[in-house]
């Protein structure tokens, strides 16, 4: 694999396909888009296989020409690798999900999705501050078009809100980036991660980045664009929005805020914790009373993303690993849940929960998969959600017991709103003839959801596969931010010394007399 | 320096002036039938003037005892001016041919040439009198051009408004010039700069100079249509024939900005602290008012007028920095702005109803992505680019000026200006929304000159597309060389 610019190739394949799509018929565009995303997925697998775990921090580095203010430098670490994998994994599923449901202006639709893929991969792979910004911000254009052209009834309002909200946040970040590049004399991200800005400057820079990432994340109280965007977007748009685009915020905190402004991060941890705790409790309660399925899942996304932010700012290994797994897990699970909504929406053309009921009777396969993803969202052991919430909250507990306590309600409230949703949709009697006429999952739909279910299980049972590539990066990050870690109110002690001693002597006694009955 | 050498330094203006006079004679005897030939001959003259810039006229230094500067800065601005003027001439025949009312007459390209001569003088001015002569030459030609459709009331109104307000602006400018002359004792930019540099230590005497400076800047603000002297812009842009509007939004804008930069840096550079406040206010006010006022517009030409006010505000952000980087940013901004704005107006020219008459309402763009997909895509590129959304090239323009502002330590200006660009993004998005999300309106009919104009639109679209980034090293070096010429 040496010498092959695999990252550039992963960007070029969907880009070229997007341009060609515009000149094809609907059917041709669908096939080409699927082929291009599958090629990218294969390239992604090659990337993962060739990633040297525990090797250099930055791998697959490509240093391209410098164009005025930015250079074409790509390279990934473990975090980026995992998020790129998530993107290329979800992308063919998104294309598949739109196979039948999108019939209007298909070539443009496919081109917009392929362009989104280019921009997402580019955002994660960029090693230059401004290259990152270009990809990060450009993602607004295709998403604006996807929501605005193929969205629901209130799509125009939602598309404006999405665009302007996120634009305003990012522009302040741009000013901060310009300042950083001029002060540090470099726009190369690894250089900046090693540069120490004065503490009072860090605070301002941190806030500017926070403005952008908090909106993207989204954190309470700037989350209000998300329910609108999700509800109005087509199914595949929701999947990609929840699956990958929300991860840009968390990725930004991980890549910029923490390593570049460790002191400011330490000082402002309270802000993150407070906003996250409010988000967990408030948005979970809001999710509980929704009558629209997509809106409910959108609010649950906000609550889950709050678990990501507290994990990231826990300043310890469990917290950061948990946050990363949460991002991956949420990407898969909420993506799958939006697909589940899409499946029944395609049949009945309503997202109103009250219109459904008793689907487990006539759609057993669907009911099983939906239940599985519901459980994964709640965080049932054995699914990826459990690993994510457990690690995140454990990390948080070491930093702040009170916030850990507050945020753990996410599991209880999550169970409440998800099970309530499931009960209303799948259980009970079938109320109307139109519901009775709904057919179970088709082969195509099975093919969309089964792979996600497999990966969710894999991540839940053996998370080491996903944690291993990131471990050395977490260590490097910890090394960098440890000096600024805020004080902790949890003071773990070794336990009662007398009891420990007694236990030890008891064990010694046991070993000496193996045959003794207890 | 002998007179021949002086003439060589001002060769572009000489070519344009002689060319204009010859073509005027030609059109006087040739009549309306000569229009097409005169148009293409004018483009050739502009091309010749551009070629002349490669000689001593592009970097030769001072001519006529410092009244005229032939430096890299002037050359940069002139290239943009000539290109914009040529495009405005080329796009005219198709417009007039199919529009009921007045036909295109050969005077049109001739007036354009005269205006270009004036603009060349403006950006090359080394003296307040050269400045004024250039400005008036440009303006007088522009007044006539604005009212070129004699039988159209709106066009006549535009010309009259432009004339009255332009005359007022010239008066204010002249008053400032007289004050500056009175208190510094010279009209040469270099001498004025020396006077300002010395008088900074003597606040009593410099009060008159500050007054002069304020009036000069007010007069210039009129010409670049910066807030609070922008009121004429929407009316004139709406009323003037579309090719003339495209011209107003591009070439004279570059010339006036170039002139303002030259006066600010070369003549009043030592008084940076005084004029920076004015520029910052004008910049922010233009950005915000240009954005907010555009939201309610229903006429595409009025919307583009506010867009040009908005863009001038961004360009001034670079001037506020007062550094070579800032000036380079302004010139980069103007270069990219010219491509974006000419492209947008070329698309507007395509908007014709079934009878071939021009339509200007934004609503008529509805669903253009389905009736004319390529045209809609080009317009979307221009709109996203004007909004400064990466990866389009308009982003780099904003980046260049804000980068200079941050470097100069003007953080509040940068933060407020860039945040306000979100407001501007709203109305650009509205055009995209109309074209892509709304149900189709009756399609626009295609014109005969479709190939030529289509080619120009495609060219502009490629220039502001992400491919434009490949030009950054060249554009950056060139605009930096231009900026260095002033310091």
PDB file of N, CA and C in Angstrom, chain B residues 137-206:
ATOM      1  N   UNK B 137     -14.344  62.304 -15.772  1.00  0.00           N
ATOM      2  CA  UNK B 137     -14.423  61.679 -17.091  1.00  0.00           C
ATOM      3  C   UNK B 137     -15.216  60.380 -17.008  1.00  0.00           C
ATOM      4  N   UNK B 138     -14.883  59.604 -15.984  1.00  0.00           N
ATOM      5  CA  UNK B 138     -15.609  58.337 -15.788  1.00  0.00           C
ATOM      6  C   UNK B 138     -17.080  58.615 -15.516  1.00  0.00           C
ATOM      7  N   UNK B 139     -17.346  59.566 -14.617  1.00  0.00           N
ATOM      8  CA  UNK B 139     -18.722  59.798 -14.188  1.00  0.00           C
ATOM      9  C   UNK B 139     -19.585  60.348 -15.325  1.00  0.00           C
ATOM     10  N   UNK B 140     -19.049  61.310 -16.079  1.00  0.00           N
ATOM     11  CA  UNK B 140     -19.859  61.915 -17.134  1.00  0.00           C
ATOM     12  C   UNK B 140     -20.295  60.869 -18.151  1.00  0.00           C
ATOM     13  N   UNK B 141     -19.352  59.986 -18.495  1.00  0.00           N
ATOM     14  CA  UNK B 141     -19.721  58.915 -19.419  1.00  0.00           C
ATOM     15  C   UNK B 141     -20.775  58.021 -18.782  1.00  0.00           C
ATOM     16  N   UNK B 142     -20.615  57.779 -17.478  1.00  0.00           N
ATOM     17  CA  UNK B 142     -21.539  56.868 -16.803  1.00  0.00           C
ATOM     18  C   UNK B 142     -22.945  57.457 -16.715  1.00  0.00           C
ATOM     19  N   UNK B 143     -23.059  58.788 -16.515  1.00  0.00           N
ATOM     20  CA  UNK B 143     -24.397  59.398 -16.443  1.00  0.00           C
ATOM     21  C   UNK B 143     -25.156  59.147 -17.746  1.00  0.00           C
ATOM     22  N   UNK B 144     -24.453  59.324 -18.852  1.00  0.00           N
ATOM     23  CA  UNK B 144     -25.116  59.125 -20.149  1.00  0.00           C
ATOM     24  C   UNK B 144     -25.495  57.655 -20.317  1.00  0.00           C
ATOM     25  N   UNK B 145     -24.586  56.775 -19.918  1.00  0.00           N
ATOM     26  CA  UNK B 145     -24.860  55.347 -20.080  1.00  0.00           C
ATOM     27  C   UNK B 145     -26.075  54.920 -19.272  1.00  0.00           C
ATOM     28  N   UNK B 146     -26.217  55.491 -18.062  1.00  0.00           N
ATOM     29  CA  UNK B 146     -27.339  55.087 -17.208  1.00  0.00           C
ATOM     30  C   UNK B 146     -28.668  55.399 -17.881  1.00  0.00           C
ATOM     31  N   UNK B 147     -28.712  56.498 -18.626  1.00  0.00           N
ATOM     32  CA  UNK B 147     -29.984  56.860 -19.263  1.00  0.00           C
ATOM     33  C   UNK B 147     -29.948  56.535 -20.750  1.00  0.00           C
ATOM     34  N   UNK B 148     -29.270  55.449 -21.082  1.00  0.00           N
ATOM     35  CA  UNK B 148     -29.077  55.150 -22.497  1.00  0.00           C
ATOM     36  C   UNK B 148     -30.372  54.784 -23.202  1.00  0.00           C
ATOM     37  N   UNK B 149     -31.306  54.184 -22.469  1.00  0.00           N
ATOM     38  CA  UNK B 149     -32.602  53.856 -23.080  1.00  0.00           C
ATOM     39  C   UNK B 149     -33.487  55.086 -22.933  1.00  0.00           C
ATOM     40  N   UNK B 150     -33.434  55.956 -23.937  1.00  0.00           N
ATOM     41  CA  UNK B 150     -34.038  57.280 -23.779  1.00  0.00           C
ATOM     42  C   UNK B 150     -35.539  57.220 -23.569  1.00  0.00           C
ATOM     43  N   UNK B 151     -36.197  56.219 -24.143  1.00  0.00           N
ATOM     44  CA  UNK B 151     -37.654  56.190 -24.069  1.00  0.00           C
ATOM     45  C   UNK B 151     -38.148  55.455 -22.823  1.00  0.00           C
ATOM     46  N   UNK B 152     -37.214  54.905 -22.079  1.00  0.00           N
ATOM     47  CA  UNK B 152     -37.594  54.187 -20.876  1.00  0.00           C
ATOM     48  C   UNK B 152     -37.514  55.145 -19.694  1.00  0.00           C
ATOM     49  N   UNK B 153     -38.660  55.306 -19.004  1.00  0.00           N
ATOM     50  CA  UNK B 153     -38.679  56.294 -17.924  1.00  0.00           C
ATOM     51  C   UNK B 153     -37.709  55.954 -16.810  1.00  0.00           C
ATOM     52  N   UNK B 154     -37.649  54.672 -16.491  1.00  0.00           N
ATOM     53  CA  UNK B 154     -36.780  54.285 -15.379  1.00  0.00           C
ATOM     54  C   UNK B 154     -35.330  54.580 -15.688  1.00  0.00           C
ATOM     55  N   UNK B 155     -34.968  54.364 -16.959  1.00  0.00           N
ATOM     56  CA  UNK B 155     -33.585  54.609 -17.357  1.00  0.00           C
ATOM     57  C   UNK B 155     -33.269  56.098 -17.256  1.00  0.00           C
ATOM     58  N   UNK B 156     -34.222  56.930 -17.723  1.00  0.00           N
ATOM     59  CA  UNK B 156     -34.002  58.373 -17.646  1.00  0.00           C
ATOM     60  C   UNK B 156     -33.895  58.820 -16.194  1.00  0.00           C
ATOM     61  N   UNK B 157     -34.780  58.233 -15.357  1.00  0.00           N
ATOM     62  CA  UNK B 157     -34.746  58.581 -13.935  1.00  0.00           C
ATOM     63  C   UNK B 157     -33.409  58.178 -13.320  1.00  0.00           C
ATOM     64  N   UNK B 158     -32.929  56.986 -13.711  1.00  0.00           N
ATOM     65  CA  UNK B 158     -31.658  56.520 -13.172  1.00  0.00           C
ATOM     66  C   UNK B 158     -30.547  57.485 -13.548  1.00  0.00           C
ATOM     67  N   UNK B 159     -30.535  57.898 -14.812  1.00  0.00           N
ATOM     68  CA  UNK B 159     -29.487  58.813 -15.250  1.00  0.00           C
ATOM     69  C   UNK B 159     -29.539  60.120 -14.489  1.00  0.00           C
ATOM     70  N   UNK B 160     -30.756  60.642 -14.293  1.00  0.00           N
ATOM     71  CA  UNK B 160     -30.892  61.921 -13.610  1.00  0.00           C
ATOM     72  C   UNK B 160     -30.456  61.814 -12.158  1.00  0.00           C
ATOM     73  N   UNK B 161     -30.920  60.757 -11.511  1.00  0.00           N
ATOM     74  CA  UNK B 161     -30.549  60.562 -10.099  1.00  0.00           C
ATOM     75  C   UNK B 161     -29.040  60.434  -9.961  1.00  0.00           C
ATOM     76  N   UNK B 162     -28.498  59.648 -10.846  1.00  0.00           N
ATOM     77  CA  UNK B 162     -27.055  59.411 -10.798  1.00  0.00           C
ATOM     78  C   UNK B 162     -26.317  60.727 -10.979  1.00  0.00           C
ATOM     79  N   UNK B 163     -26.830  61.535 -11.910  1.00  0.00           N
ATOM     80  CA  UNK B 163     -26.157  62.795 -12.193  1.00  0.00           C
ATOM     81  C   UNK B 163     -26.227  63.743 -10.997  1.00  0.00           C
ATOM     82  N   UNK B 164     -27.441  63.910 -10.440  1.00  0.00           N
ATOM     83  CA  UNK B 164     -27.597  64.876  -9.349  1.00  0.00           C
ATOM     84  C   UNK B 164     -26.760  64.452  -8.143  1.00  0.00           C
ATOM     85  N   UNK B 165     -26.901  63.175  -7.776  1.00  0.00           N
ATOM     86  CA  UNK B 165     -26.172  62.734  -6.592  1.00  0.00           C
ATOM     87  C   UNK B 165     -24.678  62.668  -6.855  1.00  0.00           C
ATOM     88  N   UNK B 166     -24.318  62.284  -8.091  1.00  0.00           N
ATOM     89  CA  UNK B 166     -22.898  62.246  -8.431  1.00  0.00           C
ATOM     90  C   UNK B 166     -22.289  63.631  -8.388  1.00  0.00           C
ATOM     91  N   UNK B 167     -23.054  64.623  -8.847  1.00  0.00           N
ATOM     92  CA  UNK B 167     -22.550  65.993  -8.823  1.00  0.00           C
ATOM     93  C   UNK B 167     -22.366  66.448  -7.377  1.00  0.00           C
ATOM     94  N   UNK B 168     -23.333  66.083  -6.530  1.00  0.00           N
ATOM     95  CA  UNK B 168     -23.221  66.422  -5.112  1.00  0.00           C
ATOM     96  C   UNK B 168     -21.950  65.798  -4.526  1.00  0.00           C
ATOM     97  N   UNK B 169     -21.721  64.525  -4.871  1.00  0.00           N
ATOM     98  CA  UNK B 169     -20.544  63.839  -4.353  1.00  0.00           C
ATOM     99  C   UNK B 169     -19.276  64.524  -4.832  1.00  0.00           C
ATOM    100  N   UNK B 170     -19.276  64.905  -6.108  1.00  0.00           N
ATOM    101  CA  UNK B 170     -18.096  65.591  -6.628  1.00  0.00           C
ATOM    102  C   UNK B 170     -17.864  66.894  -5.882  1.00  0.00           C
ATOM    103  N   UNK B 171     -18.972  67.560  -5.556  1.00  0.00           N
ATOM    104  CA  UNK B 171     -18.852  68.807  -4.812  1.00  0.00           C
ATOM    105  C   UNK B 171     -18.229  68.565  -3.446  1.00  0.00           C
ATOM    106  N   UNK B 172     -18.729  67.560  -2.759  1.00  0.00           N
ATOM    107  CA  UNK B 172     -18.176  67.252  -1.434  1.00  0.00           C
ATOM    108  C   UNK B 172     -16.700  66.917  -1.551  1.00  0.00           C
ATOM    109  N   UNK B 173     -16.387  66.107  -2.563  1.00  0.00           N
ATOM    110  CA  UNK B 173     -14.996  65.705  -2.762  1.00  0.00           C
ATOM    111  C   UNK B 173     -14.133  66.922  -3.037  1.00  0.00           C
ATOM    112  N   UNK B 174     -14.619  67.795  -3.911  1.00  0.00           N
ATOM    113  CA  UNK B 174     -13.830  68.991  -4.258  1.00  0.00           C
ATOM    114  C   UNK B 174     -13.633  69.877  -3.043  1.00  0.00           C
ATOM    115  N   UNK B 175     -14.656  69.969  -2.207  1.00  0.00           N
ATOM    116  CA  UNK B 175     -14.520  70.766  -1.001  1.00  0.00           C
ATOM    117  C   UNK B 175     -13.403  70.197  -0.127  1.00  0.00           C
ATOM    118  N   UNK B 176     -13.411  68.867  -0.009  1.00  0.00           N
ATOM    119  CA  UNK B 176     -12.349  68.218   0.753  1.00  0.00           C
ATOM    120  C   UNK B 176     -10.991  68.464   0.130  1.00  0.00           C
ATOM    121  N   UNK B 177     -10.962  68.364  -1.187  1.00  0.00           N
ATOM    122  CA  UNK B 177      -9.693  68.577  -1.890  1.00  0.00           C
ATOM    123  C   UNK B 177      -9.177  69.995  -1.618  1.00  0.00           C
ATOM    124  N   UNK B 178     -10.106  70.966  -1.647  1.00  0.00           N
ATOM    125  CA  UNK B 178      -9.664  72.337  -1.442  1.00  0.00           C
ATOM    126  C   UNK B 178      -9.138  72.522  -0.019  1.00  0.00           C
ATOM    127  N   UNK B 179      -9.786  71.874   0.943  1.00  0.00           N
ATOM    128  CA  UNK B 179      -9.293  71.970   2.316  1.00  0.00           C
ATOM    129  C   UNK B 179      -7.909  71.353   2.440  1.00  0.00           C
ATOM    130  N   UNK B 180      -7.774  70.170   1.843  1.00  0.00           N
ATOM    131  CA  UNK B 180      -6.478  69.490   1.930  1.00  0.00           C
ATOM    132  C   UNK B 180      -5.402  70.349   1.285  1.00  0.00           C
ATOM    133  N   UNK B 181      -5.732  70.917   0.127  1.00  0.00           N
ATOM    134  CA  UNK B 181      -4.758  71.769  -0.558  1.00  0.00           C
ATOM    135  C   UNK B 181      -4.439  72.987   0.296  1.00  0.00           C
ATOM    136  N   UNK B 182      -5.475  73.558   0.869  1.00  0.00           N
ATOM    137  CA  UNK B 182      -5.270  74.760   1.666  1.00  0.00           C
ATOM    138  C   UNK B 182      -4.383  74.514   2.867  1.00  0.00           C
ATOM    139  N   UNK B 183      -4.533  73.384   3.501  1.00  0.00           N
ATOM    140  CA  UNK B 183      -3.777  73.155   4.737  1.00  0.00           C
ATOM    141  C   UNK B 183      -2.444  72.469   4.504  1.00  0.00           C
ATOM    142  N   UNK B 184      -2.287  71.818   3.350  1.00  0.00           N
ATOM    143  CA  UNK B 184      -0.990  71.170   3.115  1.00  0.00           C
ATOM    144  C   UNK B 184      -0.171  71.931   2.091  1.00  0.00           C
ATOM    145  N   UNK B 185      -0.816  72.730   1.282  1.00  0.00           N
ATOM    146  CA  UNK B 185      -0.093  73.533   0.315  1.00  0.00           C
ATOM    147  C   UNK B 185       0.317  72.788  -0.926  1.00  0.00           C
ATOM    148  N   UNK B 186      -0.198  71.600  -1.132  1.00  0.00           N
ATOM    149  CA  UNK B 186       0.143  70.854  -2.339  1.00  0.00           C
ATOM    150  C   UNK B 186      -1.022  69.954  -2.727  1.00  0.00           C
ATOM    151  N   UNK B 187      -1.043  69.571  -3.988  1.00  0.00           N
ATOM    152  CA  UNK B 187      -2.046  68.602  -4.421  1.00  0.00           C
ATOM    153  C   UNK B 187      -1.412  67.262  -4.758  1.00  0.00           C
ATOM    154  N   UNK B 188      -0.089  67.197  -4.707  1.00  0.00           N
ATOM    155  CA  UNK B 188       0.588  65.926  -4.987  1.00  0.00           C
ATOM    156  C   UNK B 188       0.418  64.976  -3.799  1.00  0.00           C
ATOM    157  N   UNK B 189       0.100  63.717  -4.085  1.00  0.00           N
ATOM    158  CA  UNK B 189      -0.118  62.765  -2.996  1.00  0.00           C
ATOM    159  C   UNK B 189       1.098  62.682  -2.079  1.00  0.00           C
ATOM    160  N   UNK B 190       2.272  62.652  -2.693  1.00  0.00           N
ATOM    161  CA  UNK B 190       3.488  62.495  -1.870  1.00  0.00           C
ATOM    162  C   UNK B 190       3.639  63.660  -0.914  1.00  0.00           C
ATOM    163  N   UNK B 191       3.393  64.882  -1.454  1.00  0.00           N
ATOM    164  CA  UNK B 191       3.525  66.072  -0.620  1.00  0.00           C
ATOM    165  C   UNK B 191       2.491  66.069   0.496  1.00  0.00           C
ATOM    166  N   UNK B 192       1.291  65.634   0.178  1.00  0.00           N
ATOM    167  CA  UNK B 192       0.237  65.579   1.195  1.00  0.00           C
ATOM    168  C   UNK B 192       0.642  64.622   2.302  1.00  0.00           C
ATOM    169  N   UNK B 193       1.192  63.476   1.885  1.00  0.00           N
ATOM    170  CA  UNK B 193       1.621  62.497   2.878  1.00  0.00           C
ATOM    171  C   UNK B 193       2.669  63.107   3.799  1.00  0.00           C
ATOM    172  N   UNK B 194       3.619  63.856   3.216  1.00  0.00           N
ATOM    173  CA  UNK B 194       4.641  64.481   4.048  1.00  0.00           C
ATOM    174  C   UNK B 194       3.999  65.445   5.032  1.00  0.00           C
ATOM    175  N   UNK B 195       3.042  66.220   4.540  1.00  0.00           N
ATOM    176  CA  UNK B 195       2.393  67.203   5.405  1.00  0.00           C
ATOM    177  C   UNK B 195       1.656  66.516   6.550  1.00  0.00           C
ATOM    178  N   UNK B 196       0.967  65.426   6.244  1.00  0.00           N
ATOM    179  CA  UNK B 196       0.245  64.714   7.304  1.00  0.00           C
ATOM    180  C   UNK B 196       1.209  64.110   8.299  1.00  0.00           C
ATOM    181  N   UNK B 197       2.351  63.620   7.788  1.00  0.00           N
ATOM    182  CA  UNK B 197       3.315  62.991   8.681  1.00  0.00           C
ATOM    183  C   UNK B 197       3.870  64.016   9.658  1.00  0.00           C
ATOM    184  N   UNK B 198       4.146  65.231   9.178  1.00  0.00           N
ATOM    185  CA  UNK B 198       4.715  66.239  10.060  1.00  0.00           C
ATOM    186  C   UNK B 198       3.657  66.737  11.029  1.00  0.00           C
ATOM    187  N   UNK B 199       2.454  66.923  10.530  1.00  0.00           N
ATOM    188  CA  UNK B 199       1.452  67.584  11.341  1.00  0.00           C
ATOM    189  C   UNK B 199       0.827  66.713  12.417  1.00  0.00           C
ATOM    190  N   UNK B 200       1.178  65.448  12.388  1.00  0.00           N
ATOM    191  CA  UNK B 200       0.651  64.608  13.445  1.00  0.00           C
ATOM    192  C   UNK B 200       1.102  65.117  14.799  1.00  0.00           C
ATOM    193  N   UNK B 201       2.265  65.790  14.839  1.00  0.00           N
ATOM    194  CA  UNK B 201       2.788  66.295  16.101  1.00  0.00           C
ATOM    195  C   UNK B 201       2.195  67.652  16.452  1.00  0.00           C
ATOM    196  N   UNK B 202       1.440  68.223  15.538  1.00  0.00           N
ATOM    197  CA  UNK B 202       0.949  69.576  15.740  1.00  0.00           C
ATOM    198  C   UNK B 202      -0.573  69.591  15.580  1.00  0.00           C
ATOM    199  N   UNK B 203      -1.273  69.198  16.633  1.00  0.00           N
ATOM    200  CA  UNK B 203      -2.707  68.927  16.486  1.00  0.00           C
ATOM    201  C   UNK B 203      -3.532  70.147  16.099  1.00  0.00           C
ATOM    202  N   UNK B 204      -3.109  71.349  16.459  1.00  0.00           N
ATOM    203  CA  UNK B 204      -3.931  72.518  16.181  1.00  0.00           C
ATOM    204  C   UNK B 204      -4.073  72.725  14.684  1.00  0.00           C
ATOM    205  N   UNK B 205      -2.933  72.660  14.024  1.00  0.00           N
ATOM    206  CA  UNK B 205      -2.983  72.934  12.596  1.00  0.00           C
ATOM    207  C   UNK B 205      -3.629  71.800  11.821  1.00  0.00           C
ATOM    208  N   UNK B 206      -3.537  70.578  12.366  1.00  0.00           N
ATOM    209  CA  UNK B 206      -4.001  69.443  11.574  1.00  0.00           C
ATOM    210  C   UNK B 206      -5.517  69.308  11.571  1.00  0.00           C
TER     211      UNK B 206
END
